[in-house]
Coordinates of C-alpha atoms in Angstrom, one line a residue:
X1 CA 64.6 1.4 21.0
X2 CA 66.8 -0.7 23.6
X3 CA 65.8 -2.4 26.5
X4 CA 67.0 0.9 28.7
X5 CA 64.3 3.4 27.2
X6 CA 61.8 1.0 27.1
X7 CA 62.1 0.1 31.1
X8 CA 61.9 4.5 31.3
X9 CA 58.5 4.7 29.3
X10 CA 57.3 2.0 30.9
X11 CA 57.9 3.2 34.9
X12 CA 56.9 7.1 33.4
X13 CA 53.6 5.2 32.2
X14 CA 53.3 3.8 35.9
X15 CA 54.1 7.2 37.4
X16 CA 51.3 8.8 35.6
X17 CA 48.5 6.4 36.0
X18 CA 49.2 5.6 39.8
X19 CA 49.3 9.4 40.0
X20 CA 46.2 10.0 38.4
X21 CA 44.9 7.6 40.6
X22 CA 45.9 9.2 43.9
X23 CA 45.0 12.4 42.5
X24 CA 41.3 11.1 42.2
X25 CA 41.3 9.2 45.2
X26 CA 42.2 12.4 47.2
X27 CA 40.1 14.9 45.6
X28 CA 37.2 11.9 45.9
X29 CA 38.0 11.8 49.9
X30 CA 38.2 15.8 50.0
X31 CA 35.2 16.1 49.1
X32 CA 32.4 17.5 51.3
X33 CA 29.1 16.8 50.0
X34 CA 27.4 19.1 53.0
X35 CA 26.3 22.6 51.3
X36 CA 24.3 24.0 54.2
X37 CA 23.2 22.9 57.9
X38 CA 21.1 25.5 59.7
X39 CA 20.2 25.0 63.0
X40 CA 16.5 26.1 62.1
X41 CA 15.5 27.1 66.0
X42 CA 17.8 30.1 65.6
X43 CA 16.3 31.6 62.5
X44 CA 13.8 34.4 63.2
X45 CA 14.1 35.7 59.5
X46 CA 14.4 34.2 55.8
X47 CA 14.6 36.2 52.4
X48 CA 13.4 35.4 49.4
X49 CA 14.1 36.0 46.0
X50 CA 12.8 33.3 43.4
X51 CA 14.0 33.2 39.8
X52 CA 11.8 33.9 37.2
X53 CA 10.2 36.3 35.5
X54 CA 9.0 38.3 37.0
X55 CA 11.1 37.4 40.3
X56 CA 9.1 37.1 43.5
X57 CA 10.7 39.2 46.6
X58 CA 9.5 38.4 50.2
X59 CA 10.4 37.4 53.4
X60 CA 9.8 35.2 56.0
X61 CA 9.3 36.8 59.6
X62 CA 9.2 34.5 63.0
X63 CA 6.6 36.5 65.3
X64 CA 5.5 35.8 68.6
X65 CA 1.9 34.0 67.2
X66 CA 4.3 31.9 64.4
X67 CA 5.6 32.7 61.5
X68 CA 3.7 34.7 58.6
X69 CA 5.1 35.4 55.0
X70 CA 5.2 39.2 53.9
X71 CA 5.2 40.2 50.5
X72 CA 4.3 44.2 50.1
X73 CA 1.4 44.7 52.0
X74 CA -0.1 41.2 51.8
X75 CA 0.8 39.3 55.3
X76 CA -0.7 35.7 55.4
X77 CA 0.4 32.5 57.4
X78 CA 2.5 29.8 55.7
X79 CA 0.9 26.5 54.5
X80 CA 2.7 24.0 57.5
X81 CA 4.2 21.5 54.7
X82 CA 5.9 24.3 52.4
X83 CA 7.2 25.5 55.7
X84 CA 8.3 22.6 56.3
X85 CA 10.0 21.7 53.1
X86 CA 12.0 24.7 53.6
X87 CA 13.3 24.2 56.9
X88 CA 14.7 21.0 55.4
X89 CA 16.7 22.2 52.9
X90 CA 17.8 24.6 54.8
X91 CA 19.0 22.1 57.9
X92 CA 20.8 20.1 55.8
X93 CA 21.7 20.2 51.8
X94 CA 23.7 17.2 50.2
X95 CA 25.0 17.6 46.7
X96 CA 25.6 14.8 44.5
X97 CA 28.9 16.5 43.2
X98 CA 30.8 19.7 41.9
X99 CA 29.4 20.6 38.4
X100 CA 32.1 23.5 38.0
X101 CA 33.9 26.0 39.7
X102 CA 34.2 28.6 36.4
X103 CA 32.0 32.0 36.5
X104 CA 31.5 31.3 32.9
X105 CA 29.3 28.5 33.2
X106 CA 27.0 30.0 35.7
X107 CA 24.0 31.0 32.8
X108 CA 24.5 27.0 31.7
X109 CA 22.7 26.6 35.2
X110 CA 20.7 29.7 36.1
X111 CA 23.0 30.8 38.4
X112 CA 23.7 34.2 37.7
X113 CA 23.4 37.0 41.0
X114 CA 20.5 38.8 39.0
X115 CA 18.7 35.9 37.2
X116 CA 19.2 33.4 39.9
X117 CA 16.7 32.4 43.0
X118 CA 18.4 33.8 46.3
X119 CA 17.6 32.5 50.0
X120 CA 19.4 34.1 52.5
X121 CA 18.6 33.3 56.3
X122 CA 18.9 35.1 59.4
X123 CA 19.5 34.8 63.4
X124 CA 19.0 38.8 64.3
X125 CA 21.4 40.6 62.4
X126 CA 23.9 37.5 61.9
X127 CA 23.8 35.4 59.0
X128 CA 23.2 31.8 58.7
X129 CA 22.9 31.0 54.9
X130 CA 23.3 32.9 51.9
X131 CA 22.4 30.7 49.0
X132 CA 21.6 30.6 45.1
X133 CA 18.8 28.3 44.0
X134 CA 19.5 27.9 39.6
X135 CA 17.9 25.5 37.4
X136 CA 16.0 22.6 37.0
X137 CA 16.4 19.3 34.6
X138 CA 14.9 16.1 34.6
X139 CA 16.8 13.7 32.6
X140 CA 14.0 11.2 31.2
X141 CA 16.5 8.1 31.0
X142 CA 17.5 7.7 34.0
X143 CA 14.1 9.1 35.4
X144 CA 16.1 11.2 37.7
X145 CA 16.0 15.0 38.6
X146 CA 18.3 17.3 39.9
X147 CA 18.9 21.3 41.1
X148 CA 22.0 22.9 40.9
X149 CA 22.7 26.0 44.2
X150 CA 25.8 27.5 45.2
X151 CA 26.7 29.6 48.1
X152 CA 27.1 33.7 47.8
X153 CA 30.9 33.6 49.2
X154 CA 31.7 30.3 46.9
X155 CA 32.6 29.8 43.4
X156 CA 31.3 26.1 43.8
X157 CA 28.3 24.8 41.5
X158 CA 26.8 21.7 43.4
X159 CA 24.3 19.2 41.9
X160 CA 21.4 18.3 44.3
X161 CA 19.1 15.7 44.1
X162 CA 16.2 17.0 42.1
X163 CA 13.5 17.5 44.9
X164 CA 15.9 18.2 48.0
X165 CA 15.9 21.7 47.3
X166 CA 12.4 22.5 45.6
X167 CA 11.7 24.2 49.5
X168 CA 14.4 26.9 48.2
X169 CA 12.6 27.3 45.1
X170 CA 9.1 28.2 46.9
X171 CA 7.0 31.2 45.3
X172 CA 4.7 33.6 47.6
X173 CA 1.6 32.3 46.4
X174 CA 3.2 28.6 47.3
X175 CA 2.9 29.5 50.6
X176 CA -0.5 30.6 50.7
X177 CA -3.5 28.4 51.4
X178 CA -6.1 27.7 48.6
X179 CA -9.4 26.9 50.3
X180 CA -12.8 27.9 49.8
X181 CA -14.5 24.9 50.9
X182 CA -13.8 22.5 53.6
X183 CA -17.1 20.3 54.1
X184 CA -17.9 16.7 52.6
X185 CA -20.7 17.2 49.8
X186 CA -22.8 14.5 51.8
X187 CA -22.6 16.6 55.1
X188 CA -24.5 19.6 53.6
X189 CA -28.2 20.5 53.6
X190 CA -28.9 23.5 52.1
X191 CA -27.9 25.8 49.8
X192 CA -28.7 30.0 49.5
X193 CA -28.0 32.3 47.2
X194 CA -28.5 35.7 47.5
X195 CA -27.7 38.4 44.1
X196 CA -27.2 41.6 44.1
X197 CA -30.8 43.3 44.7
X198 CA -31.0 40.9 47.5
X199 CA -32.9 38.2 45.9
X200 CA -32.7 34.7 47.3
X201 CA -33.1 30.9 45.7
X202 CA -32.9 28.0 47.9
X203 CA -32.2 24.2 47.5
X204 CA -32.4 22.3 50.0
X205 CA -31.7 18.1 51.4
X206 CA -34.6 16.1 52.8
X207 CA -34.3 12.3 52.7
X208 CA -31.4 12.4 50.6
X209 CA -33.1 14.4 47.9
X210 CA -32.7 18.1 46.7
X211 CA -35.4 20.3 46.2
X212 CA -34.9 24.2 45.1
X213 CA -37.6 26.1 47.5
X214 CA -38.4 23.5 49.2
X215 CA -40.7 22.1 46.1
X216 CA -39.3 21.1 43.2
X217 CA -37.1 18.3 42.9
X218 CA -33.7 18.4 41.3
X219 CA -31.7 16.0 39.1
X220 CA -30.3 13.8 41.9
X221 CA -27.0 12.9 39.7
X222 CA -26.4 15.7 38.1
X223 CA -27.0 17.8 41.6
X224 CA -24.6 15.2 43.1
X225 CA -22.1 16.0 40.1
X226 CA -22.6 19.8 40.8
X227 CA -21.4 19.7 44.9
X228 CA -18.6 17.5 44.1
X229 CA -17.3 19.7 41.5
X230 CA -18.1 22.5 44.2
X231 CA -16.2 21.0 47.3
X232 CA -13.7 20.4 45.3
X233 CA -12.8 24.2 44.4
X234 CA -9.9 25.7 45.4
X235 CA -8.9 29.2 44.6
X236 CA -6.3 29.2 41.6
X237 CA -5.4 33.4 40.9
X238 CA -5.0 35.6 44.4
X239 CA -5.1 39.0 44.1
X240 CA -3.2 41.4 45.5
X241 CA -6.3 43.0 47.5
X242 CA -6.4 42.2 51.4
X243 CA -9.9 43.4 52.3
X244 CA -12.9 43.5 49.5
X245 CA -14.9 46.4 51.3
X246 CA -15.9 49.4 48.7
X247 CA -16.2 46.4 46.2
X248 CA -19.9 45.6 44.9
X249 CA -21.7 42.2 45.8
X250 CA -21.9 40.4 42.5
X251 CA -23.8 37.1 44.2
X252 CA -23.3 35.5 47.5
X253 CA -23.8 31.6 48.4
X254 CA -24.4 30.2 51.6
X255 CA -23.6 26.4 52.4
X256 CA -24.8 24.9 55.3
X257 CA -24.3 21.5 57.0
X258 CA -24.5 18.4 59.5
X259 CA -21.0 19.5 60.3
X260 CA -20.2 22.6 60.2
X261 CA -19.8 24.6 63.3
X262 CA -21.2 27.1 61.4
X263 CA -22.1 28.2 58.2
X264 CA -19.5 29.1 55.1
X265 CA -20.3 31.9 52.7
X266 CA -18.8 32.6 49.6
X267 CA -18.9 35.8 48.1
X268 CA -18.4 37.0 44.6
X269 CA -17.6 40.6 44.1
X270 CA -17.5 42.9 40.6
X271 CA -13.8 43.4 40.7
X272 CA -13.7 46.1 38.1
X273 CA -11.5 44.2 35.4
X274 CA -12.9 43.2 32.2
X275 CA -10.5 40.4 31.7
X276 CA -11.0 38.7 35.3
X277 CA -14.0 40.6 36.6
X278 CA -14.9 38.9 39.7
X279 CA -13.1 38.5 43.4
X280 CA -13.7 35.6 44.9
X281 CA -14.2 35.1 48.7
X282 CA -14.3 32.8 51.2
X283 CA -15.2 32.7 54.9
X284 CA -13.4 29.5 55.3
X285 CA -10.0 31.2 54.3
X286 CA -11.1 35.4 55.0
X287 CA -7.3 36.1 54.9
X288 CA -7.6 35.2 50.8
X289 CA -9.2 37.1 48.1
X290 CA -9.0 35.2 44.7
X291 CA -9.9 36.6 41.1
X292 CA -11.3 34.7 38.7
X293 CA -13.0 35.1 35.0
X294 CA -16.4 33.8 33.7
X295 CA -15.3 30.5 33.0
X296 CA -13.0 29.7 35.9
X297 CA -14.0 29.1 40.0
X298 CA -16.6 31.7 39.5
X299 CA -18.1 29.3 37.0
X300 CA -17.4 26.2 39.2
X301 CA -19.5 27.9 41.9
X302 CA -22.1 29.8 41.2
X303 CA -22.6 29.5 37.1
X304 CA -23.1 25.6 36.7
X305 CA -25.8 26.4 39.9
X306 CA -28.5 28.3 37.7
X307 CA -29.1 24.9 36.1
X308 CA -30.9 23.9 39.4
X309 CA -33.1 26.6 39.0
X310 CA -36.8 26.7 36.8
X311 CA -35.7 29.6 35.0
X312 CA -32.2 29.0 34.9
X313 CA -31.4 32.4 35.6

């Protein structure tokens, strides 16, 4: 090969590689990593659709006393910090790239229209943000995470920093507040329970001891054990009830304290289901009605108490 061709392959090699650099450069500057920037004071309404199975449909609806979260019948008012997380993503969402721009792909990250979460956001009847939340992965390595979304009208698959976009993500019951109890264990003083028939047993605090009736004196540690497992209760399963009237009174406990403006009753009811067959209520959080079976927050509260009492029944 003479000097001639060798000077061509050589300045065709330079072409190329030069070219593939500018090429790289300019789709690298092109680039906008910005997915989504709502101005969140104009939204009045945001739709849900979470992925799974089954998928979770409801809506977010700004009201003249706030917003409140509607699913069916059930209309509560958002926990502040998922609220929160949600007008985040939604004000501004970065991605860390383009994953792909082929249709085909889309089940390699849970982005297909009828498998996919779907968050769509609304100022009237204009709207704002129309966006698919897909997968999940946590790559154990690098100990990083990451989401992948795309918009409704794009093709575009983005990578997002793991948690940036979990506020997209959020379920129903993610929005819903979990409380039974909000006292310390050392502000209260006594105890009631009432069953069914209207029988009562009664423990109660005097100079830093229990007794039940007034008489009898507990086991101060395991007692202590006992209301520290019982502050710490939170409701787990909510059902889909709103009010609990028609339903029977199963048992009933009363907790009263230094600090309570005034007293919090919790109420178990026969929910008429073998499997989970008590509702659980609280009138800390009367918006919520939880279900739960013999072993779970109905055990928590008012099964470990019987051990307090001389018959244990």
């Amino acid at each position: 090969m003479n000097n001639r061709n060798l000077l061509i392959i050589f300045i065709a090699g330079l072409a190329l590689y030069f070219g593939g650099q500018y090429w790289r450069s300019h789709r690298s500057s092109s680039f906008d990593p910005l997915i989504v920037a709502v101005d969140t004071t104009k939204v009045d309404r945001i739709q849900f659709v979470t992925a799974g199975s089954p998928q979770d449909m409801y809506e977010l609806n700004h009201t003249p006393e706030g917003w409140r979260a509607t699913k069916g019948t059930v209309v509560i008012s958002p926990k502040p910090d998922v609220l929160s997380a949600i007008f985040k993503s939604l004000a501004q969402l970065n991605a860390n790239r383009i994953v792909t721009s082929d249709k085909a792909k889309y089940l390699e990250y849970e982005l297909e229209a009828d498998k996919a979460g779907r968050v769509t956001a609304w100022q009237g009847n204009k709207k704002l943000a129309d966006i698919f939340v897909g997968g999940f992965r946590f790559d154990q390595a690098t100990r990083t995470a990451s989401s992948f979304v795309r918009l409704a009208d794009h093709d575009d698959v983005y990578e997002v920093e793991g948690f940036t976009g979990m506020g997209l993500k959020a379920r129903f019951d993610q929005l819903r507040d979990k409380t039974l109890i909000n006292v310390a264990a050392s502000d209260l003083t006594a105890l009631e329970w009432v069953g069914p028939s209207g029988q009562k047993k009664t423990l109660t605090k005097e100079d830093q001891a229990w007794y039940f009736a007034g008489m009898e004196a507990v086991d101060s540690v395991k007692f202590s054990n006992y209301l520290n497992q019982l502050i710490g209760t939170n409701g787990v399963y909510f059902s889909d009830l709103t009010s609990v009237q028609g339903y029977t009174l199963a048992e009933q406990l009363t907790l009263q304290g230094n600090q309570l403006p005034s007293p919090i009753t919790i109420t178990a009811y026969d929910s008429r289901d073998t499997l989970k067959p008590f509702l659980i209520h609280s009138s800390v959080n009367p918006d919520a009605v939880f279900t739960s079976d013999t072993v779970g927050i109905y055990k928590r509260i008012f099964g470990d108490l019987r051990q307090f009492w001389p018959d244990g029944k």
